[in-house]
Amino acid sequence: MKTISEGRKMWASVMVIFIVYAAIFILFEDYDRKYFHPLDEENELRLLAFTVLVLIGLGWILYRFAHRMDQRITREQQEQQEQMRRELTQNISHELKTPVASILGYTETILNTPSIDAATTRQFVERTHSQAERLTALLQDISILNRMDYAPDVLTKERVDVSRLFAEIVEETAHALQNHQMKLSNCLPQGIIIHGNFSLLYSIFRNLTDNAINYAGAGTTIEVSASEDPGAWHFSFSDNGIGIPPQHLERIFERFYRIDKGRSRSLGGTGLGLAIVKNAVQLHGGTIAVHNNEGGGLTFSFTLRK
Ligand code: ATP
Ligand code: MG
């Protein structure tokens, strides 16, 4: 459906004000006559014609102004979108460059060094493999975001048991949690049912868990809980780790935004995880917010419509 543009809305409201003003003017005409010398009929008609002409003129000027304003708003929006697209393409090509360069470097070394020993070859092949895995993860993330941006209708929705889904994630990440001497306290009640897209719901909880494991710090604890109201589930996902410097908090849901690029990249991160989380939450009719806890660490609070 075509929505009314800002400029036209402004034009319409000014016209409504004019009409109301004219109505009041006519209604109080008798009152005016008590205080002002009444005009004869001919002059009154001239005055009326003059007023109508002025009103039409003003209306036309305002309409032109509103039209110009619309054009400017559209142009600004287009420029903004263009800028975002440019930045996105730059970011994507920048992120692709590093793994592709490493893959080329390792494979060229193997191919151009006939005397290379088996152990070094294996080491290089392993590194090539992990860079290829990184590329795959990046392309997967980009494809998820693209689907959410341009084809959200094709994302099938089904009845998803989020309590079970998260219990599976806890199992899958048990080893990583142990390596970081971390604990996970799963306080989700049984039977959280959401009508949603399974893989997006999985992405939400998996990204938040992976982030806490990667960034909160050794020896910390993750706590996940939920409460319900008639239409939605409210989740709280927190850790008691290092948290995020306040000046970065507002931007961490932006695509490719990372606080410590070097550290994040060395952990295989591309800064798309939280952008996916936010989009996925919104696609499930929810909102997400983040804050630093008083005692340290981060809490993500988000809702998902049932
Ligand atoms: P990706 O998830 O795409 O592999 P990433 O983890 O770097 O890469 P995001 O998940 O979007 O990207 O996170 C953005 C940044 O927010 C991270 O680089 C990290 O610095 C910070 N961050 C996220 N979660 C936490 C957390 N629980 N504690 C501290 N910092 C965090
Ligand atoms: Mg992440």
Coordinates of N, CA and C in Angstrom, one line a residue, residues 238-244 246 249 290-300:
S238 N 22.5 -13.5 30.0 CA 23.6 -12.7 30.6 C 24.8 -13.5 30.9
D239 N 25.9 -12.7 31.0 CA 27.2 -13.3 31.5 C 27.8 -12.4 32.5
N240 N 28.7 -12.9 33.3 CA 29.4 -12.0 34.2 C 30.8 -11.7 33.8
G241 N 31.0 -11.5 32.5 CA 32.4 -11.4 32.0 C 32.8 -9.9 31.9
I242 N 33.6 -9.6 30.9 CA 34.2 -8.3 30.8 C 33.2 -7.2 30.3
G243 N 32.1 -7.5 29.7 CA 31.1 -6.5 29.2 C 31.7 -5.8 28.0
I244 N 31.1 -4.7 27.7 CA 31.5 -3.9 26.6 C 31.6 -2.4 27.0
P246 N 30.9 1.3 27.3 CA 29.6 1.9 27.0 C 29.5 2.6 25.7
L249 N 28.3 0.2 23.0 CA 27.0 -0.6 23.2 C 26.0 -0.4 22.1
V290 N 20.5 -4.3 25.0 CA 21.7 -4.9 25.7 C 22.2 -3.8 26.7
H291 N 22.6 -4.3 27.9 CA 23.2 -3.4 28.8 C 24.3 -4.1 29.6
N292 N 25.2 -3.3 30.1 CA 26.3 -3.9 31.0 C 25.7 -4.1 32.4
N293 N 26.0 -5.2 33.0 CA 25.5 -5.5 34.4 C 26.3 -4.7 35.4
E294 N 25.7 -4.4 36.5 CA 26.4 -3.6 37.5 C 27.7 -4.4 38.0
G295 N 27.5 -5.7 38.2 CA 28.7 -6.4 38.7 C 29.6 -6.9 37.6
G296 N 29.4 -6.4 36.4 CA 30.3 -6.8 35.2 C 29.5 -7.8 34.3
G297 N 29.9 -7.8 33.0 CA 29.2 -8.6 32.1 C 28.1 -8.0 31.3
L298 N 27.6 -8.7 30.4 CA 26.5 -8.2 29.5 C 25.2 -8.9 29.7
T299 N 24.1 -8.2 29.6 CA 22.8 -8.8 29.5 C 22.1 -8.4 28.2
F300 N 21.6 -9.4 27.5 CA 20.8 -9.2 26.3 C 19.4 -9.5 26.7

